[in-house]
Coordinates of C-alpha atoms and ligand atoms in Angstrom, one line a residue:
M1 CA 152.3 149.2 11.5
R2 CA 152.2 152.4 13.6
A3 CA 152.1 152.2 17.3
V4 CA 152.3 154.6 20.2
T5 CA 155.4 154.0 22.3
F6 CA 156.5 155.3 25.8
Q7 CA 159.9 157.1 25.5
A8 CA 160.7 158.9 28.5
P9 CA 158.4 160.9 31.1
G10 CA 156.4 163.2 29.3
E11 CA 157.2 161.9 26.0
V12 CA 155.3 159.3 23.7
R13 CA 155.8 158.8 20.1
V14 CA 154.3 157.2 17.2
D15 CA 156.8 154.5 15.9
E16 CA 156.7 151.9 13.0
R17 CA 156.7 148.3 14.2
P18 CA 156.4 144.9 12.8
E19 CA 153.2 143.5 12.2
P20 CA 152.3 140.8 14.9
E21 CA 151.1 137.2 14.0
P22 CA 149.5 134.7 16.2
I23 CA 152.0 132.3 17.8
A24 CA 150.2 130.2 20.3
P25 CA 147.1 128.3 19.0
D26 CA 145.0 130.7 21.4
D27 CA 146.4 133.8 20.0
A28 CA 144.4 136.2 18.0
V29 CA 145.5 139.3 16.2
V30 CA 143.0 142.4 16.1
Q31 CA 143.1 145.2 14.0
V32 CA 142.4 148.1 16.4
E33 CA 139.6 150.7 15.4
A34 CA 139.6 152.6 18.6
S35 CA 141.9 152.7 21.5
G36 CA 141.3 154.7 24.8
I37 CA 143.8 156.6 27.1
C38 CA 143.2 155.5 30.6
G39 CA 144.4 157.1 34.0
S40 CA 146.8 154.2 34.2
D41 CA 148.5 155.2 31.0
L42 CA 149.1 158.5 32.5
H43 CA 151.0 156.8 35.3
I44 CA 153.5 155.5 32.7
Y45 CA 153.4 158.7 31.0
H46 CA 154.7 160.5 34.2
G47 CA 157.2 157.8 34.8
R48 CA 155.5 156.7 38.0
V49 CA 155.0 153.0 36.6
K50 CA 158.2 152.4 35.1
I51 CA 158.4 150.6 31.6
E52 CA 161.1 150.2 28.9
P53 CA 161.6 153.0 26.5
G54 CA 160.1 152.1 23.1
F55 CA 157.4 149.6 24.7
V56 CA 154.0 150.0 22.9
I57 CA 151.4 151.3 25.3
G58 CA 147.5 151.3 25.6
H59 CA 145.1 148.5 27.0
E60 CA 141.8 149.5 26.0
Y61 CA 140.5 148.6 22.4
V62 CA 137.7 147.8 20.0
G63 CA 138.6 146.3 16.5
T64 CA 138.3 143.4 14.2
V65 CA 139.8 139.9 14.3
V66 CA 142.3 139.7 11.3
A67 CA 144.0 136.3 12.5
A68 CA 143.4 133.7 14.9
G69 CA 145.0 130.5 16.0
D70 CA 143.4 127.0 15.7
G71 CA 142.6 127.1 19.3
V72 CA 140.5 130.2 19.1
S73 CA 136.8 129.3 19.2
G74 CA 135.2 132.2 21.0
V75 CA 135.6 134.6 18.0
S76 CA 136.4 134.4 14.5
V77 CA 138.3 136.1 11.6
G78 CA 136.0 139.2 10.6
D79 CA 134.4 139.6 14.1
R80 CA 134.1 142.9 15.6
V81 CA 135.7 142.4 19.2
L82 CA 136.4 144.1 22.3
G83 CA 138.8 142.9 25.0
T84 CA 139.8 143.1 28.4
Y85 CA 142.9 145.2 29.7
G86 CA 145.0 141.9 30.4
T87 CA 144.9 138.3 30.0
A88 CA 144.5 135.2 32.2
C89 CA 145.6 131.6 31.6
G90 CA 142.3 129.8 32.4
V91 CA 144.0 126.8 34.2
C92 CA 145.9 127.9 37.4
F93 CA 144.7 127.9 40.9
H94 CA 143.1 131.3 40.8
C95 CA 141.6 131.0 37.4
R96 CA 139.9 127.8 38.4
R97 CA 138.3 129.9 41.2
S98 CA 137.3 132.6 38.7
E99 CA 139.8 134.9 40.3
Y100 CA 141.1 135.9 36.8
H101 CA 142.6 139.2 38.1
K102 CA 144.8 137.2 40.2
C103 CA 146.0 134.6 37.6
D104 CA 149.4 133.6 38.3
S105 CA 150.4 134.2 34.6
A106 CA 148.5 137.2 34.0
R107 CA 149.8 139.8 31.6
V108 CA 148.5 143.4 31.0
F109 CA 148.8 145.0 27.6
G110 CA 151.1 148.1 27.3
H111 CA 152.7 147.9 30.7
G112 CA 156.2 146.6 29.7
A113 CA 158.5 143.5 31.0
A114 CA 157.1 143.8 34.7
L115 CA 153.4 142.8 33.6
G116 CA 154.2 140.1 31.1
S117 CA 155.9 142.1 28.1
L118 CA 152.5 142.4 26.1
D119 CA 152.7 145.0 23.4
G120 CA 149.8 147.7 24.1
T121 CA 146.8 148.3 22.1
Q122 CA 147.3 152.0 20.8
A123 CA 148.5 150.5 17.7
E124 CA 147.1 149.6 14.2
L125 CA 147.2 145.9 15.2
V126 CA 147.6 144.0 18.5
L127 CA 148.5 140.2 19.5
V128 CA 145.9 139.1 21.9
P129 CA 146.8 136.0 24.0
S130 CA 144.2 133.6 25.5
A131 CA 141.7 135.1 23.0
N132 CA 138.8 132.9 24.2
L133 CA 139.1 134.6 27.7
T134 CA 140.3 138.0 26.6
L135 CA 138.1 138.7 23.6
R136 CA 134.2 139.1 23.1
R137 CA 132.1 139.9 20.1
V138 CA 130.8 143.4 20.3
P139 CA 127.0 143.0 20.9
E140 CA 124.8 144.3 18.0
G141 CA 124.2 147.8 17.9
L142 CA 126.8 148.8 20.6
S143 CA 129.0 151.7 19.6
D144 CA 132.8 151.6 19.7
D145 CA 132.5 154.3 22.1
A146 CA 130.6 152.3 24.8
A147 CA 132.4 148.9 23.8
L148 CA 135.7 150.4 24.5
F149 CA 134.9 150.9 28.3
A150 CA 133.7 147.1 28.7
G151 CA 137.1 145.5 29.3
D152 CA 138.4 148.1 31.7
V153 CA 136.8 151.1 33.0
A154 CA 133.1 149.8 33.2
G155 CA 134.5 146.4 34.6
T156 CA 136.3 148.3 37.3
A157 CA 133.2 150.4 38.0
Y158 CA 131.2 146.9 38.2
H159 CA 133.9 145.7 40.5
A160 CA 133.5 148.9 42.8
I161 CA 129.7 148.4 43.1
H162 CA 129.5 144.3 43.4
G163 CA 133.0 143.4 44.4
D164 CA 135.4 141.1 42.9
A165 CA 134.0 137.6 43.2
V166 CA 132.0 136.3 40.3
G167 CA 128.5 136.1 41.7
G168 CA 129.8 137.5 44.9
R169 CA 127.8 139.7 47.2
P170 CA 125.8 141.9 44.9
L171 CA 124.3 145.5 45.8
E172 CA 121.2 145.1 47.7
P173 CA 118.2 147.2 46.0
G174 CA 117.4 150.2 48.0
S175 CA 121.2 150.7 49.2
A176 CA 122.8 153.9 49.6
V177 CA 126.0 154.7 47.9
A178 CA 128.8 157.2 47.8
V179 CA 131.4 157.5 45.0
V180 CA 134.3 159.7 45.8
G181 CA 136.0 160.9 42.6
L182 CA 134.3 161.3 39.3
G183 CA 136.8 160.1 36.6
P184 CA 135.4 157.9 34.1
V185 CA 135.6 154.8 36.7
G186 CA 133.6 157.0 39.3
L187 CA 131.2 158.1 36.9
C188 CA 130.5 154.5 35.6
A189 CA 130.2 153.4 39.3
V190 CA 127.3 156.0 39.4
Q191 CA 125.6 154.5 36.7
V192 CA 126.2 150.9 37.8
A193 CA 124.9 151.6 41.2
K194 CA 121.8 153.4 39.9
A195 CA 121.1 150.4 37.4
S196 CA 121.6 147.9 40.1
G197 CA 119.0 149.5 42.1
A198 CA 120.5 151.9 44.5
A199 CA 118.1 154.1 46.1
L200 CA 120.5 157.0 46.7
V201 CA 123.9 157.5 44.8
V202 CA 126.0 160.3 46.2
A203 CA 128.8 161.5 43.8
I204 CA 131.6 163.8 45.2
D205 CA 134.3 165.8 43.2
T206 CA 135.4 169.1 42.7
V207 CA 135.0 169.6 39.0
A208 CA 131.5 171.2 38.0
D209 CA 131.4 169.4 34.6
R210 CA 131.8 166.1 36.3
L211 CA 129.3 166.6 39.0
E212 CA 126.9 167.9 36.4
M213 CA 127.4 164.5 34.5
A214 CA 126.7 162.6 37.6
R215 CA 123.7 164.4 38.3
S216 CA 122.5 163.7 34.7
F217 CA 123.3 159.9 35.5
G218 CA 120.7 160.3 38.4
A219 CA 123.3 161.0 41.5
V220 CA 123.1 163.7 44.1
A221 CA 126.3 165.7 43.2
I222 CA 128.2 167.1 46.1
H223 CA 131.2 169.7 45.7
L224 CA 133.9 168.5 47.8
T225 CA 135.1 171.6 49.2
E226 CA 132.3 174.2 48.6
E227 CA 129.8 171.8 50.4
D228 CA 130.3 169.5 53.5
P229 CA 130.1 165.9 52.3
R230 CA 129.8 164.3 55.7
A231 CA 127.0 166.6 56.7
R232 CA 125.1 166.3 53.4
V233 CA 125.5 162.4 53.6
K234 CA 124.1 162.4 57.1
E235 CA 121.2 164.3 56.1
L236 CA 120.3 162.2 53.2
T237 CA 120.7 158.8 55.1
D238 CA 118.9 159.6 58.3
K239 CA 122.3 160.1 59.9
R240 CA 123.4 156.6 59.2
G241 CA 125.9 156.9 56.5
V242 CA 126.0 154.9 53.2
D243 CA 125.9 151.1 52.8
L244 CA 128.7 151.3 50.4
S245 CA 131.3 153.9 49.8
V246 CA 133.6 154.0 47.0
D247 CA 137.2 155.6 46.8
A248 CA 137.6 156.1 42.9
V249 CA 140.6 158.3 43.6
G250 CA 143.4 156.1 45.1
H251 CA 144.5 158.9 47.7
P252 CA 144.5 158.5 51.7
D253 CA 142.2 161.6 51.7
A254 CA 139.4 160.2 49.3
L255 CA 139.8 156.7 51.4
D256 CA 139.5 158.5 54.7
L257 CA 136.3 160.4 53.4
A258 CA 134.9 157.0 52.1
C259 CA 135.5 155.4 55.4
R260 CA 133.8 158.3 57.2
L261 CA 130.8 158.4 54.8
A262 CA 130.1 154.6 55.2
R263 CA 127.5 153.3 57.8
K264 CA 128.5 151.2 60.5
A265 CA 129.1 147.7 59.2
G266 CA 129.3 149.1 55.8
T267 CA 131.6 148.3 53.0
V268 CA 134.3 150.4 51.6
S269 CA 135.5 149.7 48.0
L270 CA 139.3 150.8 47.4
T271 CA 138.9 151.1 43.7
G272 CA 141.5 153.7 43.1
V273 CA 145.0 152.5 42.8
Y274 CA 147.4 152.1 45.9
A275 CA 151.1 151.1 45.5
E276 CA 152.5 152.7 48.6
P277 CA 152.2 152.9 52.5
A278 CA 149.0 155.4 53.1
E279 CA 147.8 156.5 56.4
V280 CA 144.0 156.1 57.3
H281 CA 142.4 156.1 60.9
L282 CA 142.2 152.3 61.4
G283 CA 140.2 153.2 64.6
V284 CA 137.4 154.5 62.4
V285 CA 137.5 151.4 60.4
W286 CA 137.7 149.2 63.2
I287 CA 134.9 150.9 65.5
K288 CA 132.5 151.0 62.6
A289 CA 133.1 147.4 61.5
L290 CA 133.9 148.4 58.0
E291 CA 134.4 145.8 55.4
W292 CA 137.1 146.6 52.8
R293 CA 137.5 145.5 49.3
S294 CA 140.5 146.4 47.1
G295 CA 142.6 145.5 44.2
H296 CA 142.4 145.4 40.5
A297 CA 138.9 144.4 39.0
N298 CA 138.1 140.9 38.0
V299 CA 137.1 142.3 34.4
I300 CA 137.2 138.9 32.8
G301 CA 135.0 137.5 35.3
H302 CA 132.5 140.4 35.2
L303 CA 132.7 141.0 31.3
D304 CA 129.5 139.2 30.2
R305 CA 127.4 141.1 32.9
V306 CA 129.0 144.2 32.0
L307 CA 128.3 143.7 28.3
A308 CA 124.7 142.8 29.2
M309 CA 124.3 146.2 30.8
L310 CA 126.1 148.1 28.0
G311 CA 124.1 146.2 25.4
S312 CA 120.8 147.3 27.1
S313 CA 122.0 150.8 27.8
V314 CA 121.4 150.7 31.4
L315 CA 125.1 151.4 31.4
D316 CA 126.0 153.8 29.0
P317 CA 129.6 155.6 29.3
S318 CA 129.6 157.0 25.7
P319 CA 129.0 160.6 27.1
L320 CA 132.3 160.4 29.0
V321 CA 134.2 160.4 25.6
T322 CA 135.2 164.1 25.1
H323 CA 137.9 163.7 22.6
R324 CA 138.5 161.7 19.5
M325 CA 141.8 162.0 17.9
S326 CA 143.9 160.0 15.3
L327 CA 146.7 157.6 16.5
D328 CA 149.3 160.0 15.1
E329 CA 148.1 162.9 17.2
A330 CA 149.0 160.6 20.6
P331 CA 151.6 162.9 21.8
E332 CA 149.2 165.9 21.7
A333 CA 146.5 163.6 23.2
Y334 CA 148.7 162.5 26.1
A335 CA 149.6 166.1 26.8
A336 CA 145.8 167.2 26.6
Y337 CA 144.9 164.4 29.1
D338 CA 147.7 165.4 31.4
R339 CA 146.3 168.8 31.5
R340 CA 143.1 167.4 32.6
E341 CA 141.4 168.9 29.4
A342 CA 139.7 165.7 28.7
L343 CA 137.6 162.9 30.6
K344 CA 138.2 160.3 27.9
I345 CA 140.3 160.4 24.8
V346 CA 139.7 157.8 22.0
L347 CA 142.5 157.3 19.5
N348 CA 141.5 156.0 16.0
P349 CA 144.2 154.6 14.0
Ligands
ZN401 ZN1 143.0 151.3 32.3
ZN402 ZN1 145.5 131.6 35.5

C-alpha cells in the first residue's frame, strides 16, 4: 500500500509499505478514504516535532473497516467510520475517570516512537488499536469532509469552549466568547460557541478570508492589527470583557491577549500547543482571578457530542476544506500548506 512518510525537515514522500493486519483482539484495519493535513503535521514537517525518518504520518481519517479482531464490537467490517487522532486503553487510572486524553498508554497516529509508534493515517490502510474507543460509525448523511474533523479539530474546538472534563462545566447560554486565531480549530470553536448559546463571539485574526468565514459563522470579526481588539471587546461587553477567551494559536502574544480580553473571574482556554517556557503577565491572571484550562483535547470523551453536533449541522466545518488532493500529491500538499495557501487540505488515496 502507499503511505506518506516523513523523510527530513521540509520533505515528505509517498512510499510503498506492507499492508497492516489486526494483531490484538480489539484492533481494526481501516481503508482510508480521506485524510486531513493538520497544523501538528506541519510541526513534524518543519522538524520541530522530531520523528524517525520513514515514519508514516497523519492522524485525521475517514474510511471503511476492512478487518476487525474478535473483540471489536462497536463497528463491523464494511462500516464507514471516522476515528480519533489517538487511542486510549480504557482501563488505566485516567481512562476510568474518562480522562482519555491523559491515558497512561495513549498512542497518537503518525507521531513516531515518542507517541506510541502508531503508523499514520495518510495511507491507503491504517491499523487502529482500541477500535471500540477510537472508531465510530459515520452518522447517516454526514459528508467525509465534515466527518474528518470529528476526531481532532472539532473535538479540540469543543474542548476550547467546554473544557476537557466529560460533562464538565459547559458554556452558559448568553456568554460572551473571544477566539484568538482563526485556523481550523479557532473557526470550529466559533461555531461550537454559537451552537452552545453564546450571545457574543468575537473572532480575531489578521487574515481577511478567515475573518470573513468567522463572520459567516455569526462572529464579530476583529482584525488583530488594523483594529484595537481590546477596545472593541470593551465596547461590546459593557467594559467587562468576555466570559471565555480562547488562545487558538499557541503563542505567548495570543495568550496575553486572551488573558486581557477575559473578564474578571473569567476563563482562558490554552488550546494552542505549548511545549516550551513562555512569558505571560501573571499579575494580570492573578488580579483578575482567571481560570486557566489547557492541554490536548479529550476527543474520545467528547466524540459522541461532537458527532451529534456535526450530524445535525449546528457544527459544519466542511467550508474549511479549501483543497482536495490525491495521496500521491502529498509533497505538493505539504508545501502548499506550509506556504499558508490552504486552510484545510484533504488527501484522497
Ligand atoms: Zn491534528
Ligand atoms: Zn488508559
